[in-house]
XYZ file of C-alpha atoms in Angstrom:
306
model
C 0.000 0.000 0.000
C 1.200 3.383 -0.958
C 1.771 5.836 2.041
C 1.252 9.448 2.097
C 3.680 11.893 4.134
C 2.507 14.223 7.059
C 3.406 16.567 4.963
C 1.589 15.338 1.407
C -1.404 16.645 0.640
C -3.373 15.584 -2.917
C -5.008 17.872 -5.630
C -6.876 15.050 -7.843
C -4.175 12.835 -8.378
C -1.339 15.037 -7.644
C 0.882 15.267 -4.619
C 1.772 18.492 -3.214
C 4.461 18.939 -0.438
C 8.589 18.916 -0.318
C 10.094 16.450 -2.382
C 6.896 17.008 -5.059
C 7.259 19.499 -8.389
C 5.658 22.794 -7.865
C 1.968 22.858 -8.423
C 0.990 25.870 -10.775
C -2.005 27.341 -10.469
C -2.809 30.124 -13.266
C -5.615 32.152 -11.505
C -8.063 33.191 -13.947
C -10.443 34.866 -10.978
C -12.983 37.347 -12.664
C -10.582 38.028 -15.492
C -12.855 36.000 -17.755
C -15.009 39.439 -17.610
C -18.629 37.409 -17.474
C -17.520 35.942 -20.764
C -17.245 32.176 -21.008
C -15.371 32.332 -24.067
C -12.872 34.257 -22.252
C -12.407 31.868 -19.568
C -12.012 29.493 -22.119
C -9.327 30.957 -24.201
C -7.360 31.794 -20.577
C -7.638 27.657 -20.273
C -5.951 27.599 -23.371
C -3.410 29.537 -22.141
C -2.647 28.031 -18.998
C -2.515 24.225 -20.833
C 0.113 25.752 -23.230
C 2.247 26.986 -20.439
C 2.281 23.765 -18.689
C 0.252 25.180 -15.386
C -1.430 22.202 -13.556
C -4.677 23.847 -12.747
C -7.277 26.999 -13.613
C -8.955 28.600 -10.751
C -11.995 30.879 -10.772
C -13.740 32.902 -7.905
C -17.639 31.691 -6.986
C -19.541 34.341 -4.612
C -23.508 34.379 -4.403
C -23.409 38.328 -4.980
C -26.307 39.169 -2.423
C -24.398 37.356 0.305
C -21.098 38.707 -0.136
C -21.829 42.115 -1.071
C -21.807 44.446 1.147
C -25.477 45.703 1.281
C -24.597 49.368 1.549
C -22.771 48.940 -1.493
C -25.900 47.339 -3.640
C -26.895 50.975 -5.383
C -23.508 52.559 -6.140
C -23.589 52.924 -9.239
C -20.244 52.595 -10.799
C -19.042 52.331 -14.885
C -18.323 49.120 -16.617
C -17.886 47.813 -19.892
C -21.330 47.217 -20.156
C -22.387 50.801 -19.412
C -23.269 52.321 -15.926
C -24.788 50.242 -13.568
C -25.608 49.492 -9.818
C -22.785 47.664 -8.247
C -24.884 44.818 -7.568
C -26.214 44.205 -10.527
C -22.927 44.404 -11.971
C -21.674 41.404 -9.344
C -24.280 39.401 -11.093
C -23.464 40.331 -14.642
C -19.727 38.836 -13.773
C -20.810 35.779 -12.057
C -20.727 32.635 -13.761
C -23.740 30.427 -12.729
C -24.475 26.254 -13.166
C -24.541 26.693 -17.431
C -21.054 28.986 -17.619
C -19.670 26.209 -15.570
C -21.060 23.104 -16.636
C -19.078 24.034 -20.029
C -15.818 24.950 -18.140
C -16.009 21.570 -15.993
C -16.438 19.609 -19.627
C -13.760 21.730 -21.288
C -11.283 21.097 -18.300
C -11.772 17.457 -18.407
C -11.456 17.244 -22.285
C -7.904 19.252 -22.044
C -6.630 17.089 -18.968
C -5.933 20.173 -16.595
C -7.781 20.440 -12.979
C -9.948 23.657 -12.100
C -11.325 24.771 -9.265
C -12.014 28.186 -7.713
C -12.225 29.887 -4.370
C -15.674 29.969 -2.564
C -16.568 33.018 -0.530
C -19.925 32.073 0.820
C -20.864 28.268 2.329
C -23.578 28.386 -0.372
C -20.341 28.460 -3.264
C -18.852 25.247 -1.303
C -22.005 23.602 -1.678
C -22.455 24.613 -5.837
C -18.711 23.615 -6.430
C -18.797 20.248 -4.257
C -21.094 19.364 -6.973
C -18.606 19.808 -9.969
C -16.777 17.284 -7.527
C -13.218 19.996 -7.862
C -10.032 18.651 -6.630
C -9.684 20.984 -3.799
C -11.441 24.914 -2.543
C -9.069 27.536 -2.291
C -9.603 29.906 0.326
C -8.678 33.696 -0.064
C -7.279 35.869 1.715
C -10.425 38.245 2.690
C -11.824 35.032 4.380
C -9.691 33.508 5.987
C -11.489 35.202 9.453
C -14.700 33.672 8.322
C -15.302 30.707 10.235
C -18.365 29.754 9.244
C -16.996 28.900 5.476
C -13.867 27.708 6.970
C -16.167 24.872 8.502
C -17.950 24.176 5.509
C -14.795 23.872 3.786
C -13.457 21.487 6.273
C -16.575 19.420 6.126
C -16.284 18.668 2.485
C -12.966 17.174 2.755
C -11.364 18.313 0.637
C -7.872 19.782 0.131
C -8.074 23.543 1.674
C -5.255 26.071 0.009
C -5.439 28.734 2.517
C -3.821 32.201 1.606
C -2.543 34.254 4.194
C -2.725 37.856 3.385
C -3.945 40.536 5.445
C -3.664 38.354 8.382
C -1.823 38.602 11.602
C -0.006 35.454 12.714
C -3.176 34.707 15.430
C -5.770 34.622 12.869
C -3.523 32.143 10.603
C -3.040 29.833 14.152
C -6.689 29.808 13.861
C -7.862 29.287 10.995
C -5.851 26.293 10.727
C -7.281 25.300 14.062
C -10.670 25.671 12.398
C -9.883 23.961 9.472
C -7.488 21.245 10.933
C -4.305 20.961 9.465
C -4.336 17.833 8.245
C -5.895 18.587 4.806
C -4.484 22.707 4.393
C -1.751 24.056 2.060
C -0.603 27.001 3.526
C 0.256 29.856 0.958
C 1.919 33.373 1.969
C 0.692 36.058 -0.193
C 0.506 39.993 0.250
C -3.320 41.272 -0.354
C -2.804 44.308 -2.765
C -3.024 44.547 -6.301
C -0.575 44.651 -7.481
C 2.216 44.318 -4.425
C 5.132 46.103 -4.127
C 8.502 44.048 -3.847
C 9.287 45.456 -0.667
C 6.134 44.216 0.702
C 6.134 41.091 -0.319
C 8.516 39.464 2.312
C 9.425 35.769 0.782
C 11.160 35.136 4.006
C 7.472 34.815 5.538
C 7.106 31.044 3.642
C 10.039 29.670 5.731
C 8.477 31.213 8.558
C 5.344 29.443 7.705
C 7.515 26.101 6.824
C 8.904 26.459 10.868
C 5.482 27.229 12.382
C 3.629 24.580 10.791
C 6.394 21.816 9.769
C 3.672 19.195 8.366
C 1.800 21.495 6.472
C 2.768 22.474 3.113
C 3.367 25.710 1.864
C 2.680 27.814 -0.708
C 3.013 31.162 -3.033
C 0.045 33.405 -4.035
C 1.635 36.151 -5.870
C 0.161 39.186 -6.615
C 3.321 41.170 -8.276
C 4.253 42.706 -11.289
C 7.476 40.377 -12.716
C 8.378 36.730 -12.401
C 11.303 36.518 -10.365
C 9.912 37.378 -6.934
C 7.554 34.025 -7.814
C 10.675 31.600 -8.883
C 12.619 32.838 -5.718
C 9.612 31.322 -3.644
C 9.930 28.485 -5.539
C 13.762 28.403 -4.738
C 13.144 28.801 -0.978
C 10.710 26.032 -1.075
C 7.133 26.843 -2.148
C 4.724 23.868 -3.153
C 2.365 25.327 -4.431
C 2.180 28.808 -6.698
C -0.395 31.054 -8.003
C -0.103 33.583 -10.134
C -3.416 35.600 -11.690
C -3.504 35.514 -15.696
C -4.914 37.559 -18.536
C -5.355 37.552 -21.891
C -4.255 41.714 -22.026
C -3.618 44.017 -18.873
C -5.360 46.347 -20.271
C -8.438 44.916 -19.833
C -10.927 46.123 -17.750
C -11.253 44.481 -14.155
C -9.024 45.086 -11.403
C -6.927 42.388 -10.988
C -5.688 42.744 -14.691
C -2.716 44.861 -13.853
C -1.205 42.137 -11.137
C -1.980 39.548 -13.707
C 0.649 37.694 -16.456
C 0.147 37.481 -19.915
C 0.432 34.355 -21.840
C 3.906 34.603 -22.397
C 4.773 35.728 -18.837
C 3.276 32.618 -17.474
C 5.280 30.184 -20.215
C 8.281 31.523 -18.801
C 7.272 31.296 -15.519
C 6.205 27.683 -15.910
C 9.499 27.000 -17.379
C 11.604 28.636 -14.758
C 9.948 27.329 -11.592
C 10.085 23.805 -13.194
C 13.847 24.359 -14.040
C 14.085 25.196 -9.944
C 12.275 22.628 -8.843
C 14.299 19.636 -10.536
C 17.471 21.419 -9.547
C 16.685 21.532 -5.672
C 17.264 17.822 -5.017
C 16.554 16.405 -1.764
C 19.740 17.758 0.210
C 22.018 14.703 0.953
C 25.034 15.452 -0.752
C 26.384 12.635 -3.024
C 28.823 12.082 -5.892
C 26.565 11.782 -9.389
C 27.553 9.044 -12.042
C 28.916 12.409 -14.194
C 31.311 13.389 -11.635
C 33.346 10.421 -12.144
C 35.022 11.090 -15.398
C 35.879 14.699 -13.741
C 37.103 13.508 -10.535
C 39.798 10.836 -12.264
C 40.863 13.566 -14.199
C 41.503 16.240 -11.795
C 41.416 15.126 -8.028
C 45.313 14.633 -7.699
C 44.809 13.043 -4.081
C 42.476 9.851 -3.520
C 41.229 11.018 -0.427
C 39.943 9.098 2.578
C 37.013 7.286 0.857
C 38.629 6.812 -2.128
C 38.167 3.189 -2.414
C 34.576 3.499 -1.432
C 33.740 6.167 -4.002
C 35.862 3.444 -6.611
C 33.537 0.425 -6.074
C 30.227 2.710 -6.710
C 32.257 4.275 -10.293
């Protein structure tokens, strides 16, 4: 029988945790602009890059907007309109995602989204997703932390705009044996100085059997392969077709070809961090009877494995 570590946890079929290759998520959010075919084509773009998995945003707009906010009336691309009624004009219901869920299995590539309301865990348990992503703006809501929990499955937790009490609890709320833990800054898009990498081997310390995680929200790709390099499991980076598309999340969000290159990078750093225990590779041989002058004291050991 096949054993999972303390520190595995599983997305589908994949593994996530230390010794696993980064899973990439391309966040496609509420950049799909109400537009299925949008959504679609930023699918398309996440299966040529290589990402593992699409993620969306599911809200029931009366429940998580703020009711004084229902009749502000605020411009869109659809003309001027109440800010509620533009909530529901973005929100894909059962039909938009009954086509997504076929389209993602067709490709091969997971989806699944974050729910901010208990009534969005129920609507995406039944697309059966891999796992719920929780976001940073909720992570003090305990009443969808529990709902999450009881579903069982997988919980990516991001940490922004949280102080390290709320994190302890929200764990505590959602147990830790099913949570990826992923640093992230909450603004968009986040300054480098404020984005504090450091903060996911503080996370790796505090909680040593969870997993941790990346949800970037930067301009640029290298501040999202250095969490890779100090050990991330799991990264998430928003995507668009254009950043100059309307919506504001565009601007913190990667192109097609920024994520290919991303892709390719953090795959490049995740073969090359190895598992630690220093060893002498097959290749080294040729070099070392070459150049090492003196044997050494294990010479004869190091002889028998050549």
């Amino acid at each position: 029988m096949t054993t999972i570590s303390p520190r595995d946890r599983l997305i589908g079929d994949r593994r996530i945790g230390p010794g696993h290759p980064v899973y990439i998520t391309a966040e496609i959010g509420l950049n799909h602009n109400g537009e299925v075919s949008t959504a679609l084509a930023l699918v398309d773009v996440a299966i040529a890059a290589g990402a593992d998995a699409v993620k969306f945003q599911k809200r029931t707009p009366d429940v998580c907007t703020p009711r004084d906010q229902w009749d502000v009336e605020r411009d869109t691309p659809w003309g001027r309109m109440r800010y509620i009624d533009y909530r529901h004009r973005i929100e894909f219901g059962a039909d938009e995602y009954r086509i997504i869920d076929e389209y993602c299995r067709d490709k091969g590539i997971d989806w699944f989204a974050s729910p901010w309301d208990v009534a969005s865990v129920d609507f995406l348990d039944g697309f059966d997703v891999p796992a719920h992503k929780i976001a940073s703006a909720c992570l003090t809501d305990d009443e969808l932390l529990r709902a999450i929990r009881a579903s069982g499955r997988t919980a990516i937790l991001s940490t922004g705009m949280s102080t390290p009490a709320q994190i302890r609890h929200a764990v505590e709320v959602l147990g830790s044996g099913n949570v990826v833990l992923c640093h992230a800054t909450s603004t968009y898009p986040a300054a480098n100085d404020e984005l504090n990498l450091r903060m996911i081997n503080t996370l790796m310390a505090e909680y040593p059997n969870v997993p941790v995680g990346y949800s970037g929200h930067e301009r640029g790709l290298q501040t999202t392969v250095a969490a890779a390099a100090l050990g991330a499991c799991f990264l998430e980076r928003h995507i668009t077709l254009d950043r100059t598309m309307w919506g504001s999340d565009q601007a913190a969000s990667l192109e097609p070809a920024g994520l290919t290159r991303l892709v390719r990078d953090v795959r490049v750093i995740s073969e090359s961090l190895g598992d630690g225990v220093k060893k002498v590779y097959a290749g080294e041989y040729a070099a070392m009877r070459k150049l090492r002058r003196v044997a050494g004291v294990v010479a004869d050991q190091v002889a028998r494995v050549a």
